[in-house]
Amino acid sequence: MAKDKKKGFFSWLGFGRKNEEETQQQEAQQYDNDVVKDVENKSPHETAVDAATAEAERQHQTEQAAIKAAEDEAERQYEAQQAAIDAATEQAESERKAKLAALQAAQDQAEQAHQEAQEKILAEEKTERERQETEAIRIAEAEMERQRQVELAAIQAAEEAEEQRRQAELAAIQAAEEQAERERQAAEA
């Protein structure tokens, strides 16, 4: 039956249906010619029986042709439906793949943006660390300079105190010498 349907389907597509119809017409014409010849040689009763038989056969062939045409049409519709289903399935699959590709692209873009943000944060943190290190170095250098200035001031103060002490000692020595000189002169007098 499936084989007949396939044949009918291809016939509907035009792969031989025309030849099949011509063959059926030729067979029907030949049959009619044979009936006419038989009628000429038979009695009225036989003619009536043959005519009824011929009519029944004609109706049977007509019914068979109608059944065949219906089967061909059903096969055509089935094939058309299958083609539509296949096309819809392919379209759905294509759309699914496109959505997956778009989703993957969005995920990749989000991941790239995340990585760029992380890299920016790391770069900012590095810059801040370097700034803090530079500031710490500046503060340390300033403190060292302050301590150096304090030490220099202390040294200068110590030197000045030492100079004052030396001057005081020199003044005391000179005063003692002058006192001794006066006492010596007074004794001589």
Short mmCIF file of N, CA and C in Angstrom, two decimals:
data_model
loop_
_atom_site.label_atom_id
_atom_site.label_comp_id
_atom_site.label_asym_id
_atom_site.label_seq_id
_atom_site.Cartn_x
_atom_site.Cartn_y
_atom_site.Cartn_z
N MET A 1 0.84 -1.20 0.00
CA MET A 1 0.00 0.00 0.00
C MET A 1 0.88 1.25 0.00
N ALA A 2 1.92 1.23 0.84
CA ALA A 2 2.83 2.37 0.90
C ALA A 2 3.52 2.57 -0.44
N LYS A 3 3.83 1.44 -1.08
CA LYS A 3 4.47 1.53 -2.39
C LYS A 3 3.54 2.19 -3.40
N ASP A 4 2.24 1.78 -3.33
CA ASP A 4 1.25 2.40 -4.22
C ASP A 4 1.12 3.88 -3.92
N LYS A 5 1.16 4.23 -2.63
CA LYS A 5 1.04 5.64 -2.25
C LYS A 5 2.22 6.44 -2.79
N LYS A 6 3.41 5.85 -2.66
CA LYS A 6 4.59 6.53 -3.19
C LYS A 6 4.46 6.75 -4.68
N LYS A 7 4.00 5.71 -5.35
CA LYS A 7 3.81 5.81 -6.79
C LYS A 7 2.81 6.91 -7.10
N GLY A 8 1.71 6.94 -6.30
CA GLY A 8 0.70 7.98 -6.49
C GLY A 8 1.27 9.36 -6.22
N PHE A 9 2.12 9.46 -5.23
CA PHE A 9 2.71 10.75 -4.90
C PHE A 9 3.57 11.27 -6.05
N PHE A 10 4.40 10.36 -6.59
CA PHE A 10 5.23 10.77 -7.71
C PHE A 10 4.38 11.07 -8.95
N SER A 11 3.27 10.33 -9.07
CA SER A 11 2.36 10.61 -10.18
C SER A 11 1.78 12.01 -10.03
N TRP A 12 1.44 12.37 -8.79
CA TRP A 12 0.88 13.71 -8.54
C TRP A 12 1.90 14.79 -8.88
N LEU A 13 3.17 14.49 -8.65
CA LEU A 13 4.21 15.45 -8.97
C LEU A 13 4.42 15.58 -10.48
N GLY A 14 3.82 14.68 -11.23
CA GLY A 14 3.92 14.77 -12.68
C GLY A 14 4.94 13.81 -13.26
N PHE A 15 5.44 12.86 -12.46
CA PHE A 15 6.44 11.91 -12.95
C PHE A 15 5.76 10.68 -13.57
N GLY A 16 4.81 10.89 -14.45
CA GLY A 16 4.22 9.73 -15.11
C GLY A 16 2.71 9.67 -15.03
N ARG A 17 2.10 10.66 -14.37
CA ARG A 17 0.65 10.62 -14.24
C ARG A 17 -0.03 10.80 -15.59
N LYS A 18 0.57 11.66 -16.42
CA LYS A 18 -0.01 11.90 -17.74
C LYS A 18 -0.03 10.61 -18.55
N ASN A 19 1.07 9.88 -18.55
CA ASN A 19 1.13 8.62 -19.29
C ASN A 19 0.13 7.62 -18.73
N GLU A 20 -0.02 7.62 -17.41
CA GLU A 20 -0.97 6.69 -16.79
C GLU A 20 -2.40 7.01 -17.23
N GLU A 21 -2.73 8.31 -17.27
CA GLU A 21 -4.08 8.70 -17.69
C GLU A 21 -4.32 8.33 -19.15
N GLU A 22 -3.30 8.56 -19.99
CA GLU A 22 -3.45 8.21 -21.41
C GLU A 22 -3.66 6.71 -21.57
N THR A 23 -2.91 5.94 -20.79
CA THR A 23 -3.06 4.47 -20.86
C THR A 23 -4.46 4.06 -20.44
N GLN A 24 -4.97 4.68 -19.37
CA GLN A 24 -6.33 4.35 -18.90
C GLN A 24 -7.37 4.72 -19.95
N GLN A 25 -7.17 5.89 -20.60
CA GLN A 25 -8.12 6.30 -21.64
C GLN A 25 -8.10 5.32 -22.82
N GLN A 26 -6.88 4.91 -23.20
CA GLN A 26 -6.78 3.95 -24.31
C GLN A 26 -7.44 2.63 -23.95
N GLU A 27 -7.22 2.17 -22.70
CA GLU A 27 -7.84 0.91 -22.28
C GLU A 27 -9.35 1.04 -22.25
N ALA A 28 -9.86 2.19 -21.78
CA ALA A 28 -11.31 2.39 -21.73
C ALA A 28 -11.89 2.42 -23.14
N GLN A 29 -11.20 3.10 -24.07
CA GLN A 29 -11.67 3.17 -25.45
C GLN A 29 -11.68 1.79 -26.09
N GLN A 30 -10.61 1.03 -25.85
CA GLN A 30 -10.55 -0.33 -26.39
C GLN A 30 -11.67 -1.18 -25.82
N TYR A 31 -11.91 -0.99 -24.50
CA TYR A 31 -12.99 -1.76 -23.87
C TYR A 31 -14.34 -1.41 -24.49
N ASP A 32 -14.58 -0.11 -24.72
CA ASP A 32 -15.85 0.31 -25.35
C ASP A 32 -15.98 -0.28 -26.75
N ASN A 33 -14.88 -0.28 -27.50
CA ASN A 33 -14.92 -0.86 -28.85
C ASN A 33 -15.25 -2.34 -28.79
N ASP A 34 -14.63 -3.04 -27.83
CA ASP A 34 -14.90 -4.48 -27.69
C ASP A 34 -16.35 -4.71 -27.32
N VAL A 35 -16.88 -3.83 -26.45
CA VAL A 35 -18.30 -3.98 -26.05
C VAL A 35 -19.21 -3.79 -27.24
N VAL A 36 -18.90 -2.78 -28.07
CA VAL A 36 -19.74 -2.54 -29.25
C VAL A 36 -19.72 -3.75 -30.18
N LYS A 37 -18.55 -4.33 -30.38
CA LYS A 37 -18.46 -5.52 -31.25
C LYS A 37 -19.24 -6.69 -30.66
N ASP A 38 -19.12 -6.85 -29.34
CA ASP A 38 -19.84 -7.96 -28.69
C ASP A 38 -21.35 -7.75 -28.79
N VAL A 39 -21.78 -6.49 -28.65
CA VAL A 39 -23.22 -6.20 -28.71
C VAL A 39 -23.80 -6.57 -30.08
N GLU A 40 -23.02 -6.33 -31.11
CA GLU A 40 -23.51 -6.62 -32.45
C GLU A 40 -23.73 -8.11 -32.67
N ASN A 41 -23.02 -8.97 -31.92
CA ASN A 41 -23.09 -10.42 -32.13
C ASN A 41 -23.88 -11.16 -31.06
N LYS A 42 -24.49 -10.44 -30.09
CA LYS A 42 -25.18 -11.12 -28.99
C LYS A 42 -26.67 -10.82 -28.99
N SER A 43 -27.38 -11.69 -28.21
CA SER A 43 -28.84 -11.53 -28.09
C SER A 43 -29.13 -10.35 -27.19
N PRO A 44 -30.39 -9.85 -27.21
CA PRO A 44 -30.74 -8.71 -26.34
C PRO A 44 -30.47 -9.00 -24.87
N HIS A 45 -30.77 -10.23 -24.41
CA HIS A 45 -30.54 -10.55 -22.99
C HIS A 45 -29.05 -10.51 -22.67
N GLU A 46 -28.27 -11.14 -23.55
CA GLU A 46 -26.83 -11.13 -23.33
C GLU A 46 -26.27 -9.71 -23.41
N THR A 47 -26.88 -8.96 -24.34
CA THR A 47 -26.44 -7.56 -24.48
C THR A 47 -26.73 -6.77 -23.21
N ALA A 48 -27.93 -6.99 -22.65
CA ALA A 48 -28.31 -6.29 -21.41
C ALA A 48 -27.39 -6.69 -20.25
N VAL A 49 -27.12 -7.99 -20.17
CA VAL A 49 -26.22 -8.48 -19.10
C VAL A 49 -24.83 -7.89 -19.28
N ASP A 50 -24.37 -7.94 -20.54
CA ASP A 50 -23.04 -7.38 -20.80
C ASP A 50 -22.99 -5.88 -20.51
N ALA A 51 -24.10 -5.19 -20.87
CA ALA A 51 -24.15 -3.74 -20.62
C ALA A 51 -24.11 -3.46 -19.13
N ALA A 52 -24.88 -4.25 -18.37
CA ALA A 52 -24.89 -4.07 -16.90
C ALA A 52 -23.51 -4.37 -16.32
N THR A 53 -22.93 -5.45 -16.85
CA THR A 53 -21.58 -5.80 -16.37
C THR A 53 -20.58 -4.70 -16.72
N ALA A 54 -20.71 -4.20 -17.96
CA ALA A 54 -19.81 -3.13 -18.38
C ALA A 54 -20.00 -1.88 -17.53
N GLU A 55 -21.28 -1.57 -17.21
CA GLU A 55 -21.57 -0.41 -16.37
C GLU A 55 -20.98 -0.58 -14.98
N ALA A 56 -21.16 -1.81 -14.45
CA ALA A 56 -20.60 -2.09 -13.12
C ALA A 56 -19.08 -1.98 -13.15
N GLU A 57 -18.49 -2.51 -14.21
CA GLU A 57 -17.04 -2.42 -14.33
C GLU A 57 -16.58 -0.97 -14.47
N ARG A 58 -17.36 -0.19 -15.25
CA ARG A 58 -17.02 1.22 -15.43
C ARG A 58 -17.10 1.97 -14.10
N GLN A 59 -18.19 1.68 -13.35
CA GLN A 59 -18.34 2.32 -12.04
C GLN A 59 -17.21 1.90 -11.09
N HIS A 60 -16.87 0.60 -11.19
CA HIS A 60 -15.77 0.10 -10.34
C HIS A 60 -14.47 0.82 -10.68
N GLN A 61 -14.21 0.96 -11.98
CA GLN A 61 -12.99 1.66 -12.40
C GLN A 61 -13.03 3.13 -11.98
N THR A 62 -14.24 3.73 -12.10
CA THR A 62 -14.39 5.13 -11.68
C THR A 62 -14.11 5.27 -10.19
N GLU A 63 -14.68 4.32 -9.41
CA GLU A 63 -14.46 4.35 -7.96
C GLU A 63 -12.98 4.14 -7.64
N GLN A 64 -12.36 3.19 -8.35
CA GLN A 64 -10.94 2.94 -8.12
C GLN A 64 -10.10 4.17 -8.45
N ALA A 65 -10.49 4.82 -9.57
CA ALA A 65 -9.77 6.04 -9.96
C ALA A 65 -9.95 7.13 -8.91
N ALA A 66 -11.20 7.25 -8.38
CA ALA A 66 -11.47 8.24 -7.33
C ALA A 66 -10.68 7.91 -6.07
N ILE A 67 -10.66 6.60 -5.72
CA ILE A 67 -9.89 6.18 -4.54
C ILE A 67 -8.41 6.49 -4.74
N LYS A 68 -7.93 6.17 -5.95
CA LYS A 68 -6.52 6.42 -6.25
C LYS A 68 -6.21 7.92 -6.18
N ALA A 69 -7.11 8.74 -6.74
CA ALA A 69 -6.92 10.19 -6.69
C ALA A 69 -6.94 10.69 -5.26
N ALA A 70 -7.86 10.15 -4.44
CA ALA A 70 -7.94 10.54 -3.03
C ALA A 70 -6.66 10.13 -2.29
N GLU A 71 -6.19 8.91 -2.60
CA GLU A 71 -4.94 8.46 -1.96
C GLU A 71 -3.77 9.34 -2.37
N ASP A 72 -3.73 9.68 -3.68
CA ASP A 72 -2.67 10.55 -4.15
C ASP A 72 -2.73 11.91 -3.46
N GLU A 73 -3.96 12.44 -3.33
CA GLU A 73 -4.13 13.75 -2.67
C GLU A 73 -3.74 13.67 -1.20
N ALA A 74 -4.13 12.58 -0.54
CA ALA A 74 -3.76 12.39 0.86
C ALA A 74 -2.25 12.29 1.01
N GLU A 75 -1.63 11.56 0.08
CA GLU A 75 -0.17 11.43 0.12
C GLU A 75 0.50 12.79 -0.11
N ARG A 76 -0.07 13.55 -1.06
CA ARG A 76 0.48 14.89 -1.32
C ARG A 76 0.36 15.78 -0.09
N GLN A 77 -0.82 15.74 0.54
CA GLN A 77 -1.01 16.55 1.75
C GLN A 77 -0.07 16.10 2.86
N TYR A 78 0.08 14.77 2.98
CA TYR A 78 0.98 14.24 4.02
C TYR A 78 2.41 14.72 3.78
N GLU A 79 2.86 14.60 2.52
CA GLU A 79 4.21 15.05 2.20
C GLU A 79 4.36 16.55 2.44
N ALA A 80 3.32 17.32 2.07
CA ALA A 80 3.36 18.77 2.29
C ALA A 80 3.43 19.09 3.78
N GLN A 81 2.62 18.35 4.58
CA GLN A 81 2.65 18.55 6.03
C GLN A 81 4.02 18.19 6.60
N GLN A 82 4.58 17.07 6.12
CA GLN A 82 5.90 16.67 6.61
C GLN A 82 6.95 17.71 6.25
N ALA A 83 6.84 18.24 5.01
CA ALA A 83 7.79 19.28 4.60
C ALA A 83 7.64 20.52 5.48
N ALA A 84 6.38 20.88 5.78
CA ALA A 84 6.14 22.04 6.65
C ALA A 84 6.67 21.79 8.05
N ILE A 85 6.45 20.56 8.56
CA ILE A 85 6.96 20.20 9.90
C ILE A 85 8.49 20.26 9.91
N ASP A 86 9.10 19.69 8.85
CA ASP A 86 10.57 19.71 8.78
C ASP A 86 11.09 21.14 8.73
N ALA A 87 10.42 21.98 7.92
CA ALA A 87 10.85 23.38 7.81
C ALA A 87 10.69 24.10 9.15
N ALA A 88 9.55 23.84 9.83
CA ALA A 88 9.33 24.47 11.14
C ALA A 88 10.35 23.98 12.15
N THR A 89 10.67 22.68 12.09
CA THR A 89 11.66 22.12 13.01
C THR A 89 13.03 22.74 12.77
N GLU A 90 13.40 22.85 11.48
CA GLU A 90 14.68 23.46 11.15
C GLU A 90 14.72 24.92 11.58
N GLN A 91 13.58 25.63 11.38
CA GLN A 91 13.51 27.03 11.79
C GLN A 91 13.66 27.16 13.30
N ALA A 92 12.95 26.28 14.02
CA ALA A 92 13.04 26.31 15.49
C ALA A 92 14.46 26.01 15.95
N GLU A 93 15.10 25.03 15.31
CA GLU A 93 16.47 24.69 15.68
C GLU A 93 17.42 25.84 15.38
N SER A 94 17.19 26.47 14.21
CA SER A 94 18.02 27.62 13.85
C SER A 94 17.85 28.76 14.85
N GLU A 95 16.59 29.02 15.25
CA GLU A 95 16.33 30.06 16.23
C GLU A 95 16.95 29.70 17.58
N ARG A 96 16.86 28.42 17.95
CA ARG A 96 17.44 27.98 19.22
C ARG A 96 18.96 28.20 19.22
N LYS A 97 19.59 27.81 18.10
CA LYS A 97 21.03 28.00 18.00
C LYS A 97 21.39 29.48 18.03
N ALA A 98 20.58 30.30 17.35
CA ALA A 98 20.84 31.74 17.34
C ALA A 98 20.71 32.32 18.75
N LYS A 99 19.68 31.86 19.50
CA LYS A 99 19.51 32.33 20.88
C LYS A 99 20.68 31.89 21.75
N LEU A 100 21.11 30.63 21.56
CA LEU A 100 22.25 30.14 22.34
C LEU A 100 23.51 30.94 22.01
N ALA A 101 23.69 31.23 20.72
CA ALA A 101 24.87 32.02 20.32
C ALA A 101 24.81 33.42 20.92
N ALA A 102 23.60 34.03 20.89
CA ALA A 102 23.44 35.36 21.47
C ALA A 102 23.69 35.33 22.98
N LEU A 103 23.17 34.29 23.63
CA LEU A 103 23.37 34.14 25.08
C LEU A 103 24.85 33.96 25.40
N GLN A 104 25.52 33.12 24.61
CA GLN A 104 26.95 32.90 24.82
C GLN A 104 27.74 34.18 24.62
N ALA A 105 27.36 34.94 23.56
CA ALA A 105 28.03 36.21 23.30
C ALA A 105 27.82 37.18 24.45
N ALA A 106 26.59 37.22 24.98
CA ALA A 106 26.30 38.10 26.12
C ALA A 106 27.10 37.68 27.35
N GLN A 107 27.18 36.36 27.57
CA GLN A 107 27.96 35.87 28.71
C GLN A 107 29.45 36.20 28.54
N ASP A 108 29.95 36.02 27.32
CA ASP A 108 31.35 36.34 27.05
C ASP A 108 31.62 37.83 27.28
N GLN A 109 30.68 38.66 26.81
CA GLN A 109 30.83 40.10 26.97
C GLN A 109 30.80 40.49 28.44
N ALA A 110 29.87 39.87 29.19
CA ALA A 110 29.78 40.15 30.63
C ALA A 110 31.05 39.72 31.34
N GLU A 111 31.57 38.55 30.97
CA GLU A 111 32.81 38.06 31.57
C GLU A 111 33.98 38.98 31.25
N GLN A 112 34.03 39.44 30.01
CA GLN A 112 35.10 40.36 29.62
C GLN A 112 34.99 41.67 30.40
N ALA A 113 33.75 42.18 30.53
CA ALA A 113 33.54 43.42 31.29
C ALA A 113 33.95 43.22 32.75
N HIS A 114 33.61 42.04 33.30
CA HIS A 114 33.98 41.74 34.69
C HIS A 114 35.50 41.71 34.85
N GLN A 115 36.17 41.04 33.91
CA GLN A 115 37.63 40.97 33.96
C GLN A 115 38.26 42.35 33.84
N GLU A 116 37.72 43.17 32.94
CA GLU A 116 38.24 44.53 32.77
C GLU A 116 38.04 45.34 34.05
N ALA A 117 36.86 45.16 34.68
CA ALA A 117 36.60 45.87 35.94
C ALA A 117 37.57 45.42 37.03
N GLN A 118 37.82 44.09 37.09
CA GLN A 118 38.76 43.56 38.08
C GLN A 118 40.16 44.11 37.83
N GLU A 119 40.57 44.13 36.56
CA GLU A 119 41.89 44.66 36.22
C GLU A 119 41.99 46.14 36.58
N LYS A 120 40.91 46.89 36.36
CA LYS A 120 40.90 48.31 36.70
C LYS A 120 41.03 48.50 38.21
N ILE A 121 40.29 47.67 38.97
CA ILE A 121 40.37 47.74 40.44
C ILE A 121 41.79 47.43 40.91
N LEU A 122 42.38 46.37 40.35
CA LEU A 122 43.74 46.00 40.73
C LEU A 122 44.73 47.12 40.39
N ALA A 123 44.54 47.74 39.21
CA ALA A 123 45.43 48.84 38.82
C ALA A 123 45.27 50.03 39.77
N GLU A 124 44.01 50.33 40.15
CA GLU A 124 43.77 51.44 41.08
C GLU A 124 44.38 51.13 42.45
N GLU A 125 44.24 49.87 42.89
CA GLU A 125 44.83 49.48 44.18
C GLU A 125 46.35 49.60 44.13
N LYS A 126 46.95 49.19 43.02
CA LYS A 126 48.40 49.30 42.87
C LYS A 126 48.83 50.76 42.90
N THR A 127 48.08 51.61 42.17
CA THR A 127 48.40 53.04 42.16
C THR A 127 48.29 53.63 43.57
N GLU A 128 47.26 53.22 44.31
CA GLU A 128 47.08 53.73 45.67
C GLU A 128 48.21 53.26 46.58
N ARG A 129 48.61 51.99 46.43
CA ARG A 129 49.74 51.49 47.22
C ARG A 129 51.01 52.27 46.92
N GLU A 130 51.24 52.50 45.63
CA GLU A 130 52.43 53.26 45.25
C GLU A 130 52.37 54.68 45.81
N ARG A 131 51.17 55.28 45.78
CA ARG A 131 51.02 56.64 46.33
C ARG A 131 51.30 56.64 47.83
N GLN A 132 50.75 55.63 48.53
CA GLN A 132 50.97 55.55 49.97
C GLN A 132 52.45 55.31 50.29
N GLU A 133 53.09 54.45 49.48
CA GLU A 133 54.52 54.21 49.68
C GLU A 133 55.32 55.49 49.45
N THR A 134 54.97 56.23 48.39
CA THR A 134 55.65 57.50 48.11
C THR A 134 55.44 58.49 49.25
N GLU A 135 54.19 58.54 49.75
CA GLU A 135 53.88 59.44 50.86
C GLU A 135 54.64 59.04 52.12
N ALA A 136 54.72 57.72 52.37
CA ALA A 136 55.46 57.23 53.54
C ALA A 136 56.93 57.59 53.43
N ILE A 137 57.49 57.44 52.22
CA ILE A 137 58.89 57.80 52.01
C ILE A 137 59.09 59.29 52.24
N ARG A 138 58.15 60.11 51.70
CA ARG A 138 58.25 61.57 51.89
C ARG A 138 58.20 61.93 53.37
N ILE A 139 57.26 61.29 54.10
CA ILE A 139 57.14 61.56 55.54
C ILE A 139 58.41 61.13 56.27
N ALA A 140 58.95 59.96 55.91
CA ALA A 140 60.17 59.48 56.54
C ALA A 140 61.34 60.42 56.27
N GLU A 141 61.43 60.88 55.01
CA GLU A 141 62.50 61.81 54.66
C GLU A 141 62.34 63.12 55.41
N ALA A 142 61.08 63.59 55.53
CA ALA A 142 60.84 64.83 56.27
C ALA A 142 61.21 64.66 57.75
N GLU A 143 60.87 63.51 58.31
CA GLU A 143 61.22 63.24 59.71
C GLU A 143 62.74 63.17 59.89
N MET A 144 63.40 62.53 58.94
CA MET A 144 64.86 62.46 59.00
C MET A 144 65.46 63.86 58.92
N GLU A 145 64.91 64.69 58.04
CA GLU A 145 65.40 66.06 57.92
C GLU A 145 65.16 66.84 59.21
N ARG A 146 63.96 66.64 59.81
CA ARG A 146 63.64 67.32 61.07
C ARG A 146 64.62 66.89 62.16
N GLN A 147 64.86 65.57 62.23
CA GLN A 147 65.80 65.08 63.23
C GLN A 147 67.21 65.63 62.98
N ARG A 148 67.59 65.71 61.71
CA ARG A 148 68.92 66.26 61.38
C ARG A 148 69.02 67.71 61.82
N GLN A 149 67.91 68.46 61.55
CA GLN A 149 67.91 69.86 61.97
C GLN A 149 67.99 69.97 63.49
N VAL A 150 67.25 69.09 64.21
CA VAL A 150 67.29 69.09 65.68
C VAL A 150 68.71 68.78 66.16
N GLU A 151 69.30 67.76 65.51
CA GLU A 151 70.67 67.39 65.89
C GLU A 151 71.64 68.54 65.61
N LEU A 152 71.48 69.19 64.44
CA LEU A 152 72.35 70.32 64.11
C LEU A 152 72.16 71.45 65.11
N ALA A 153 70.88 71.71 65.48
CA ALA A 153 70.61 72.76 66.46
C ALA A 153 71.24 72.41 67.81
N ALA A 154 71.15 71.13 68.19
CA ALA A 154 71.74 70.70 69.46
C ALA A 154 73.25 70.85 69.42
N ILE A 155 73.85 70.46 68.28
CA ILE A 155 75.30 70.59 68.14
C ILE A 155 75.71 72.06 68.21
N GLN A 156 74.93 72.90 67.48
CA GLN A 156 75.24 74.32 67.48
C GLN A 156 75.10 74.91 68.89
N ALA A 157 74.03 74.50 69.59
CA ALA A 157 73.83 74.99 70.96
C ALA A 157 74.97 74.53 71.86
N ALA A 158 75.39 73.26 71.68
CA ALA A 158 76.50 72.74 72.49
C ALA A 158 77.78 73.50 72.19
N GLU A 159 78.01 73.77 70.89
CA GLU A 159 79.21 74.51 70.51
C GLU A 159 79.17 75.92 71.09
N GLU A 160 77.97 76.55 71.02
CA GLU A 160 77.84 77.90 71.58
C GLU A 160 78.07 77.88 73.09
N ALA A 161 77.51 76.86 73.76
CA ALA A 161 77.70 76.76 75.23
C ALA A 161 79.17 76.54 75.56
N GLU A 162 79.82 75.69 74.72
CA GLU A 162 81.25 75.45 74.94
C GLU A 162 82.05 76.72 74.72
N GLU A 163 81.67 77.48 73.69
CA GLU A 163 82.36 78.74 73.42
C GLU A 163 82.16 79.73 74.57
N GLN A 164 80.91 79.78 75.07
CA GLN A 164 80.62 80.68 76.21
C GLN A 164 81.44 80.25 77.43
N ARG A 165 81.52 78.92 77.67
CA ARG A 165 82.29 78.43 78.82
C ARG A 165 83.77 78.78 78.66
N ARG A 166 84.25 78.59 77.40
CA ARG A 166 85.67 78.91 77.15
C ARG A 166 85.94 80.40 77.35
N GLN A 167 84.99 81.22 76.82
CA GLN A 167 85.15 82.67 76.99
C GLN A 167 85.12 83.05 78.48
N ALA A 168 84.19 82.37 79.22
CA ALA A 168 84.11 82.65 80.67
C ALA A 168 85.40 82.26 81.37
N GLU A 169 85.95 81.09 80.97
CA GLU A 169 87.22 80.66 81.57
C GLU A 169 88.34 81.64 81.24
N LEU A 170 88.38 82.06 79.97
CA LEU A 170 89.40 83.03 79.57
C LEU A 170 89.25 84.34 80.35
N ALA A 171 87.98 84.75 80.51
CA ALA A 171 87.74 86.00 81.25
C ALA A 171 88.16 85.84 82.71
N ALA A 172 87.87 84.65 83.28
CA ALA A 172 88.25 84.41 84.69
C ALA A 172 89.76 84.38 84.83
N ILE A 173 90.42 83.73 83.85
CA ILE A 173 91.89 83.68 83.88
C ILE A 173 92.48 85.08 83.77
N GLN A 174 91.90 85.83 82.80
CA GLN A 174 92.40 87.19 82.62
C GLN A 174 92.16 88.04 83.87
N ALA A 175 90.98 87.86 84.48
CA ALA A 175 90.67 88.63 85.70
C ALA A 175 91.62 88.24 86.83
N ALA A 176 91.91 86.92 86.91
CA ALA A 176 92.83 86.46 87.96
C ALA A 176 94.23 87.01 87.73
N GLU A 177 94.65 86.99 86.44
CA GLU A 177 95.97 87.53 86.12
C GLU A 177 96.04 89.02 86.45
N GLU A 178 94.97 89.73 86.09
CA GLU A 178 94.95 91.16 86.38
C GLU A 178 94.97 91.39 87.90
N GLN A 179 94.23 90.57 88.63
CA GLN A 179 94.20 90.69 90.10
C GLN A 179 95.59 90.41 90.67
N ALA A 180 96.23 89.39 90.13
CA ALA A 180 97.56 89.04 90.62
C ALA A 180 98.54 90.16 90.31
N GLU A 181 98.40 90.74 89.11
CA GLU A 181 99.28 91.84 88.72
C GLU A 181 99.09 93.03 89.64
N ARG A 182 97.83 93.30 89.96
CA ARG A 182 97.57 94.43 90.85
C ARG A 182 98.16 94.16 92.23
N GLU A 183 97.96 92.92 92.67
CA GLU A 183 98.50 92.58 93.99
C GLU A 183 100.03 92.66 93.98
N ARG A 184 100.64 92.24 92.89
CA ARG A 184 102.10 92.31 92.80
C ARG A 184 102.58 93.75 92.81
N GLN A 185 101.91 94.58 92.05
CA GLN A 185 102.29 95.99 92.01
C GLN A 185 102.09 96.65 93.39
N ALA A 186 101.02 96.28 94.03
CA ALA A 186 100.74 96.86 95.36
C ALA A 186 101.82 96.42 96.34
N ALA A 187 102.28 95.22 96.23
CA ALA A 187 103.30 94.71 97.13
C ALA A 187 104.63 95.41 96.87
N GLU A 188 104.93 95.66 95.63
CA GLU A 188 106.16 96.33 95.28
C GLU A 188 106.12 97.77 95.76
N ALA A 189 104.97 98.36 95.72
CA ALA A 189 104.85 99.73 96.16
C ALA A 189 105.03 99.77 97.68
#
